[in-house]
């Protein structure tokens, strides 16, 4: 997700935090002074350029060091347990990806082997999801994307266009498309609906049910419904929505409504941990699936996949035949140019690990998630996620209300952050919004020893909060909230969000205060 940044006005940009430095009298830096030391150069005594491109060059080693120092305040990706995004790849994969940094993936004429690698990936992934391959008239179609967000946008467009074409052919109104989904969807679904003029028809969570109710979902379907979104791996609790049950109800009632499966996280987990689970193209109403290669596909950030059951579900008018760079090619993307590295990295993982390698990794992280669940339960937490591979390898948990703690999950999360861990706290989706929870994503590089360290730190965090009085905790958390609001407002920052976009009312967050879980 790309964050919106505001261009500061000149007064904001040039106002220092303190004017006291202006009164410090020291000799000017002498250009004739020769030094090879970064911190002996004049650049070390100046602020990083923020709003104006500098007039002059700086030596490469100095630019590198200053940016590296600036980034040092970022957290460690390995300790960021909020994110599903891959934080480890083998050196050989990194070397292949680095060698491809200058390749523009879209240029099929110049880089035909890279295009061939994408086709190989699509074929492997489509078969992993049981796409029909025994009938030539029913060829599955697929494409690489920047991530699941782009894949979801493309799937939404395909469902909308197919529905509109059918309505037009029947001489019916096609101005009010809608899509049925859980209010716990990731924000990219809200974006897809808003950007492409599709009404959201939400099923809302309750305090004891967080996954889409199949019967209730089908009851929301009407003549304007372009499809049902089912999530294979909720970002809140990791649970799999029952795609097979939705499919069977649609078939039983003879309702012509397709299903799109948002398998952003589960698409590379379920086939290896629960291969018997029917969620994919084995269900006849499932017409398209997306997944993030950069999550449990085990590739660095920047690659996703979208696959359609057949060309019948990908309307021809959305696909453009182009020869812009010298060769005829079919294009279905939201953007044009993009790097080839991530697709190459995905192919490396698919052939390097094979099914047995993916299966071993997914089993290991599932075992680690179960171990963490059991340990947190022993510490008195309530576990909200499924164990035994019935959902994603993550642990969602909350404080037990019967203990009447004078602190909440957000306070625990902040205590852990002081130890370097990023373990986010959330409020649940609308209608269960008063329910707070924390979540740990167990990724490939989250080993058992690292898990043990986290368990010790969670225990220490809770013990520390128990020893604080409530007033002190409340004061501290209020300070944390203010500090986060002001983080992007310093003169060295360019990330301040314009007031116009504060307190919007069109999203689930704006309407209900929903906290969006990190992906």
XYZ file of C-alpha atoms in Angstrom:
519
model
C 0.000 0.000 0.000
C 1.454 3.389 -0.991
C 0.998 6.070 1.647
C -0.289 9.498 0.660
C 2.191 12.271 1.470
C 1.536 15.996 1.626
C 3.863 18.513 -0.024
C 4.695 20.937 2.777
C 4.577 24.675 2.271
C 7.832 26.614 2.445
C 7.238 27.877 5.983
C 6.676 24.363 7.334
C 9.679 23.028 5.463
C 12.163 25.614 6.671
C 11.120 25.834 10.328
C 13.655 24.070 12.573
C 12.712 22.313 15.809
C 15.027 24.616 17.699
C 16.527 27.996 16.805
C 19.272 27.651 19.377
C 21.654 26.124 16.865
C 21.539 29.375 14.934
C 23.306 31.060 17.853
C 26.193 28.594 18.009
C 29.268 30.318 16.573
C 31.751 27.964 14.951
C 34.035 28.346 11.996
C 32.511 27.697 8.610
C 33.328 24.382 7.010
C 36.308 24.863 4.735
C 35.876 23.319 1.299
C 39.659 23.029 1.102
C 39.708 20.681 4.103
C 40.302 17.234 2.683
C 38.717 14.289 4.474
C 37.579 10.856 3.474
C 35.530 10.487 6.650
C 31.759 10.787 6.167
C 31.301 12.473 9.525
C 34.112 14.913 8.901
C 32.425 16.209 5.781
C 30.121 19.225 5.732
C 27.185 16.962 4.837
C 27.229 15.451 8.320
C 26.496 18.868 9.849
C 23.580 19.611 7.525
C 20.044 18.240 7.559
C 18.986 15.657 5.014
C 17.334 17.271 1.969
C 13.568 17.195 2.509
C 11.582 19.417 0.179
C 14.092 20.736 -2.341
C 16.367 18.723 -4.580
C 19.917 19.872 -3.713
C 21.739 21.939 -6.317
C 24.983 20.000 -6.115
C 26.135 16.407 -6.016
C 27.418 14.599 -2.967
C 29.874 11.678 -2.973
C 28.176 8.258 -3.264
C 29.651 6.892 -0.035
C 28.286 9.888 1.880
C 24.813 9.647 0.313
C 24.771 5.934 1.152
C 25.834 6.460 4.753
C 23.441 9.322 5.478
C 20.467 7.383 4.117
C 21.574 4.239 5.971
C 21.754 6.230 9.212
C 18.308 7.688 8.560
C 16.876 4.188 8.052
C 18.530 2.877 11.219
C 15.522 4.049 13.237
C 13.249 1.669 11.312
C 12.416 -1.513 13.164
C 13.983 -4.873 12.379
C 11.867 -6.771 9.801
C 12.610 -10.038 11.627
C 10.973 -8.670 14.800
C 7.987 -7.227 12.945
C 5.452 -9.906 13.827
C 2.607 -7.731 12.535
C 3.421 -8.385 8.905
C 2.784 -11.408 6.690
C 5.428 -10.191 4.240
C 8.476 -12.414 3.707
C 11.629 -11.252 5.499
C 14.038 -14.031 4.509
C 15.225 -15.487 1.218
C 18.327 -17.516 0.427
C 21.420 -15.667 -0.879
C 21.090 -17.370 -4.274
C 17.550 -16.003 -4.647
C 18.707 -12.539 -3.620
C 21.525 -12.709 -6.184
C 19.101 -13.605 -9.002
C 16.767 -10.798 -7.970
C 19.587 -8.261 -7.757
C 20.834 -9.232 -11.213
C 17.344 -8.510 -12.595
C 16.881 -5.085 -10.976
C 17.327 -3.268 -14.292
C 14.845 -5.450 -16.207
C 11.472 -3.930 -17.040
C 9.184 -6.938 -16.747
C 6.660 -5.622 -19.262
C 9.202 -5.662 -22.111
C 8.492 -9.156 -23.429
C 10.437 -8.557 -26.654
C 13.670 -7.732 -24.847
C 13.256 -10.206 -21.980
C 11.392 -13.231 -23.391
C 12.889 -15.621 -20.830
C 11.528 -13.518 -17.988
C 8.083 -13.577 -19.618
C 8.440 -17.350 -19.905
C 9.202 -17.541 -16.177
C 5.944 -15.720 -15.395
C 4.047 -18.221 -17.550
C 5.751 -21.103 -15.734
C 4.734 -19.604 -12.356
C 1.113 -19.126 -13.476
C 0.931 -22.756 -14.605
C 2.374 -24.086 -11.355
C 0.171 -21.913 -9.140
C -2.997 -22.617 -11.155
C -2.430 -26.365 -10.753
C -1.682 -25.890 -7.066
C -5.205 -24.423 -6.840
C -6.712 -27.268 -8.900
C -7.577 -25.194 -11.953
C -9.225 -27.307 -14.682
C -6.558 -28.477 -17.124
C -8.162 -31.425 -18.917
C -10.327 -29.463 -21.381
C -8.706 -27.140 -23.902
C -11.823 -25.018 -24.180
C -11.566 -24.307 -20.449
C -8.024 -22.920 -20.225
C -7.336 -21.183 -16.951
C -5.782 -17.723 -17.235
C -3.409 -15.995 -14.834
C -1.182 -12.982 -14.350
C 1.439 -11.714 -11.954
C 0.639 -8.508 -10.077
C 2.423 -6.111 -7.755
C 0.611 -7.796 -4.849
C -2.815 -9.015 -3.800
C -4.191 -5.475 -3.885
C -3.703 -5.214 -7.658
C -4.925 -8.800 -8.100
C -8.120 -7.969 -6.198
C -8.659 -4.837 -8.287
C -8.347 -6.915 -11.481
C -10.688 -9.617 -10.166
C -13.273 -6.996 -9.179
C -13.092 -5.428 -12.640
C -13.534 -8.821 -14.303
C -16.557 -9.716 -12.172
C -18.148 -6.311 -12.713
C -17.638 -6.349 -16.485
C -18.940 -9.901 -16.870
C -22.040 -9.052 -14.803
C -22.624 -5.815 -16.761
C -22.319 -7.630 -20.113
C -24.904 -10.182 -19.013
C -27.300 -7.462 -17.823
C -26.886 -5.533 -21.071
C -27.610 -8.660 -23.115
C -30.811 -9.134 -21.112
C -31.797 -5.488 -21.559
C -31.606 -4.835 -17.825
C -30.162 -1.993 -15.771
C -26.466 -2.398 -14.991
C -25.830 0.784 -13.021
C -25.907 -0.614 -9.477
C -23.392 -3.447 -9.081
C -22.645 -4.773 -5.599
C -20.378 -7.350 -4.016
C -20.989 -9.430 -0.879
C -18.203 -9.750 1.675
C -17.244 -9.858 5.328
C -16.749 -6.463 7.001
C -13.420 -7.902 8.191
C -11.961 -7.687 4.664
C -8.648 -5.998 4.068
C -8.945 -2.323 3.074
C -7.998 -3.048 -0.552
C -11.521 -4.465 -1.035
C -12.993 -1.169 0.123
C -10.697 0.579 -2.338
C -11.708 -1.699 -5.208
C -15.390 -0.980 -4.551
C -14.853 2.753 -4.176
C -12.569 3.119 -7.192
C -14.750 1.023 -9.527
C -18.203 2.130 -8.327
C -19.318 -1.131 -6.760
C -21.554 -1.088 -3.671
C -20.262 -3.004 -0.651
C -22.808 -5.421 0.845
C -21.308 -6.392 4.178
C -21.943 -9.259 6.516
C -20.908 -7.991 9.938
C -18.957 -9.952 12.521
C -20.367 -10.662 15.960
C -18.543 -11.042 19.256
C -18.321 -14.795 18.744
C -18.284 -15.182 14.951
C -15.593 -13.509 12.866
C -15.822 -15.487 9.620
C -18.391 -14.978 6.879
C -21.594 -16.930 7.528
C -22.272 -18.894 4.281
C -26.066 -18.850 4.555
C -26.199 -15.150 5.451
C -23.792 -14.319 2.609
C -25.980 -16.018 0.004
C -29.060 -14.287 1.417
C -27.383 -10.939 0.652
C -27.089 -11.823 -3.041
C -29.493 -10.080 -5.412
C -29.713 -9.472 -9.154
C -27.074 -6.735 -8.914
C -24.471 -8.864 -7.125
C -21.338 -9.321 -9.212
C -19.877 -11.895 -6.822
C -19.131 -13.043 -3.300
C -15.693 -12.509 -1.771
C -14.563 -15.325 0.539
C -11.375 -14.903 2.555
C -8.932 -17.778 2.910
C -7.129 -16.438 5.929
C -8.621 -13.540 7.865
C -6.057 -10.875 8.675
C -7.510 -10.668 12.204
C -7.718 -14.282 13.355
C -6.283 -16.281 10.444
C -9.487 -18.290 10.006
C -10.565 -19.737 6.669
C -14.040 -18.802 5.479
C -16.106 -21.786 4.313
C -15.875 -21.481 0.536
C -17.282 -24.976 -0.029
C -20.428 -24.206 2.014
C -21.049 -20.959 0.093
C -20.498 -22.831 -3.170
C -22.904 -25.635 -2.236
C -25.694 -23.242 -1.219
C -25.345 -21.341 -4.505
C -25.475 -24.616 -6.453
C -28.428 -25.940 -4.444
C -30.415 -22.740 -4.958
C -29.303 -22.486 -8.612
C -28.046 -18.933 -8.077
C -25.802 -17.573 -10.827
C -23.283 -15.795 -8.626
C -19.516 -16.320 -8.848
C -17.140 -16.583 -5.898
C -13.774 -14.868 -5.749
C -11.413 -16.289 -3.135
C -9.095 -13.786 -1.500
C -6.334 -16.243 -0.650
C -3.766 -13.490 -0.136
C -2.228 -15.450 2.737
C -3.842 -18.891 2.630
C -3.214 -19.673 -1.030
C 0.298 -20.909 -0.304
C -0.561 -22.520 3.052
C -3.774 -24.548 2.702
C -2.578 -26.675 -0.273
C 0.292 -28.002 1.853
C -1.254 -28.214 5.336
C -4.887 -29.079 4.559
C -4.893 -30.397 0.961
C -8.273 -32.007 1.566
C -9.916 -28.620 2.200
C -12.058 -27.649 -0.807
C -11.741 -23.897 -1.248
C -10.240 -23.545 -4.725
C -11.284 -24.367 -8.309
C -12.649 -27.711 -7.133
C -15.666 -25.594 -6.141
C -17.564 -24.904 -9.363
C -18.669 -21.402 -8.357
C -15.091 -20.260 -7.672
C -14.129 -18.314 -10.801
C -11.020 -16.441 -9.619
C -8.395 -16.569 -6.875
C -5.685 -14.183 -5.755
C -2.662 -14.737 -3.533
C 0.403 -12.794 -2.442
C 3.673 -14.367 -3.491
C 5.350 -12.072 -0.996
C 3.500 -13.575 1.969
C 3.527 -17.336 2.422
C 4.662 -17.618 -1.193
C 8.027 -16.843 0.456
C 9.157 -14.058 -1.902
C 10.200 -10.518 -0.976
C 7.572 -7.778 -1.238
C 6.241 -6.859 -4.654
C 4.541 -9.881 -6.234
C 1.027 -11.284 -6.272
C -0.961 -13.660 -8.471
C -4.453 -13.705 -9.947
C -5.871 -16.775 -11.680
C -9.234 -17.168 -13.472
C -10.980 -20.515 -14.003
C -11.254 -19.857 -17.750
C -11.283 -17.093 -20.324
C -15.073 -16.912 -19.885
C -14.545 -15.138 -16.558
C -12.021 -12.645 -17.912
C -13.947 -10.458 -20.396
C -12.062 -9.814 -23.612
C -12.596 -6.038 -23.504
C -10.442 -5.765 -20.366
C -7.432 -7.310 -22.094
C -5.305 -5.127 -24.364
C -3.161 -6.457 -27.184
C -0.144 -4.201 -27.437
C 3.128 -4.052 -29.362
C 4.405 -0.977 -27.567
C 7.887 -2.391 -27.067
C 8.185 -4.415 -30.235
C 6.240 -7.624 -29.641
C 2.556 -8.487 -29.560
C 1.384 -9.265 -26.041
C -1.853 -9.453 -24.083
C -1.941 -7.131 -21.087
C -4.297 -7.062 -18.101
C -2.718 -4.857 -15.433
C -3.374 -1.636 -13.558
C 0.161 -0.451 -14.138
C 2.584 -0.954 -16.990
C 6.263 -0.954 -16.122
C 7.492 -2.964 -13.143
C 10.656 -4.765 -12.129
C 11.208 -8.406 -13.040
C 13.018 -9.324 -9.818
C 10.051 -10.495 -7.748
C 8.648 -12.806 -10.434
C 12.100 -14.348 -10.836
C 12.346 -14.682 -7.056
C 8.985 -16.458 -6.981
C 10.090 -18.920 -9.641
C 13.281 -19.624 -7.697
C 11.244 -20.518 -4.615
C 8.816 -22.723 -6.546
C 11.524 -24.839 -8.170
C 14.051 -24.665 -5.320
C 11.616 -25.804 -2.629
C 9.119 -27.818 -4.626
C 6.013 -29.125 -2.926
C 8.010 -31.006 -0.289
C 9.981 -27.887 0.652
C 6.890 -25.703 0.970
C 5.168 -28.480 2.922
C 8.079 -28.721 5.384
C 8.195 -24.968 5.953
C 4.423 -24.663 6.386
C 4.385 -27.594 8.815
C 7.206 -26.072 10.862
C 5.593 -22.658 11.178
C 2.226 -24.271 11.966
C 3.867 -26.238 14.787
C 5.509 -23.049 16.063
C 2.168 -21.213 15.967
C 0.544 -24.017 17.979
C 3.403 -23.923 20.495
C 3.009 -20.162 20.876
C -0.773 -20.559 21.282
C -0.337 -23.129 24.051
C 2.272 -20.975 25.806
C 0.107 -17.831 25.714
C -2.880 -19.819 26.948
C -0.749 -20.967 29.878
C 0.031 -17.301 30.604
C -3.714 -16.584 30.893
C -4.510 -15.202 27.443
C -7.600 -16.175 25.437
C -6.655 -17.617 22.032
C -8.864 -16.435 19.152
C -7.156 -18.275 16.281
C -7.432 -21.913 15.244
C -4.695 -24.460 15.880
C -3.689 -27.606 14.046
C -3.510 -26.050 10.580
C -7.199 -25.133 10.478
C -6.225 -21.553 9.710
C -3.138 -19.494 8.933
C 0.036 -19.970 10.990
C -0.662 -17.001 13.222
C -1.760 -16.504 16.805
C -4.533 -14.054 17.667
C -4.995 -13.562 21.401
C -6.454 -11.235 23.989
C -6.412 -10.589 27.701
C -8.924 -12.577 29.723
C -11.543 -10.049 30.968
C -12.214 -12.091 34.096
C -8.825 -10.993 35.432
C -9.992 -7.340 35.428
C -6.646 -5.993 34.288
C -6.196 -2.213 34.595
C -4.444 -2.208 31.201
C -5.420 -3.392 27.734
C -3.862 -5.084 24.717
C -2.594 -1.780 23.330
C -0.548 -1.242 26.494
C 0.948 -4.741 26.195
C 1.809 -4.066 22.538
C 3.606 -0.869 23.502
C 5.600 -2.619 26.235
C 6.738 -5.198 23.687
C 7.731 -2.464 21.243
C 10.188 -1.169 23.835
C 11.914 -4.556 23.513
C 11.965 -4.262 19.705
C 8.982 -6.525 18.980
C 6.182 -5.273 16.749
C 3.131 -7.209 17.959
C 0.111 -5.116 16.948
C -3.098 -4.629 18.901
C -6.403 -4.124 17.077
C -10.060 -3.608 17.639
C -12.146 -6.169 15.790
C -14.227 -5.411 12.717
C -17.567 -3.527 13.034
C -20.206 -5.016 15.370
C -17.411 -6.669 17.323
C -15.447 -3.438 17.601
C -15.216 -3.376 21.384
C -13.245 -6.597 21.251
C -9.497 -5.994 21.357
C -6.891 -8.500 20.261
C -3.216 -8.918 19.468
C -1.710 -10.941 16.626
C 1.577 -12.671 15.902
C 2.255 -13.850 12.344
C 4.553 -16.871 12.335
C 6.735 -16.501 9.255
C 9.436 -18.788 7.883
C 12.224 -17.120 9.879
C 10.309 -17.134 13.192
C 12.171 -20.062 14.730
C 11.425 -21.864 17.999
C 14.275 -20.050 19.857
C 12.952 -16.679 18.689
C 9.462 -17.749 19.750
C 10.779 -18.594 23.228
C 12.306 -15.118 23.482
C 8.963 -13.554 22.557
C 7.092 -15.599 25.167
C 9.511 -14.446 27.880
C 9.110 -10.818 26.816
C 5.303 -11.056 26.738
C 5.318 -12.418 30.284
C 7.660 -9.647 31.413
C 5.529 -7.007 29.663
C 2.368 -8.176 31.446
C 4.182 -8.386 34.793
C 5.549 -4.858 34.348
C 2.069 -3.494 33.589
C 0.613 -5.283 36.604
C 3.117 -3.431 38.776
C 2.112 -0.025 37.382
C -0.904 1.843 38.670
C -3.709 2.593 36.222
C -3.191 6.371 36.238
C 0.426 5.962 35.210
C -0.493 3.571 32.378
C -3.266 5.869 31.115
C -0.950 8.882 31.134
C 1.748 6.932 29.339
C -0.608 5.598 26.633
C -2.024 9.091 26.052
C 1.535 10.283 25.520
C 2.114 7.416 23.062
C -0.973 8.409 21.038
C 0.153 12.038 20.830
C 3.679 10.983 19.929
C 2.403 8.840 17.034
C 0.312 11.712 15.704
C 3.334 14.011 15.741
C 5.824 11.485 14.328
C 5.552 12.799 10.770
C 5.415 16.491 11.636
C 9.069 17.277 12.252
C 11.007 19.508 9.843
C 13.043 16.523 8.678
C 9.934 14.597 7.652
C 7.877 14.790 4.478
C 5.117 12.383 5.516
C 2.513 14.602 7.137
C -1.050 13.857 6.051
C -3.124 16.839 5.003
C -5.980 17.787 7.340
C -8.432 17.357 4.464
C -8.000 13.582 4.671
C -8.366 13.260 8.440
C -11.609 11.868 9.842
C -13.020 10.631 6.524
C -16.456 9.018 6.777
C -16.655 6.807 3.671
C -14.699 3.771 4.889
C -15.410 1.140 7.536
C -12.782 2.834 9.659
C -14.438 6.223 9.229
C -17.938 4.898 9.865
C -17.267 2.331 12.583
C -13.751 2.982 13.871
C -12.502 -0.306 12.397
C -8.796 -0.918 12.937
C -7.328 -2.368 9.752
C -5.131 -5.362 10.426
C -1.653 -5.145 8.896
C -0.992 -7.490 5.975
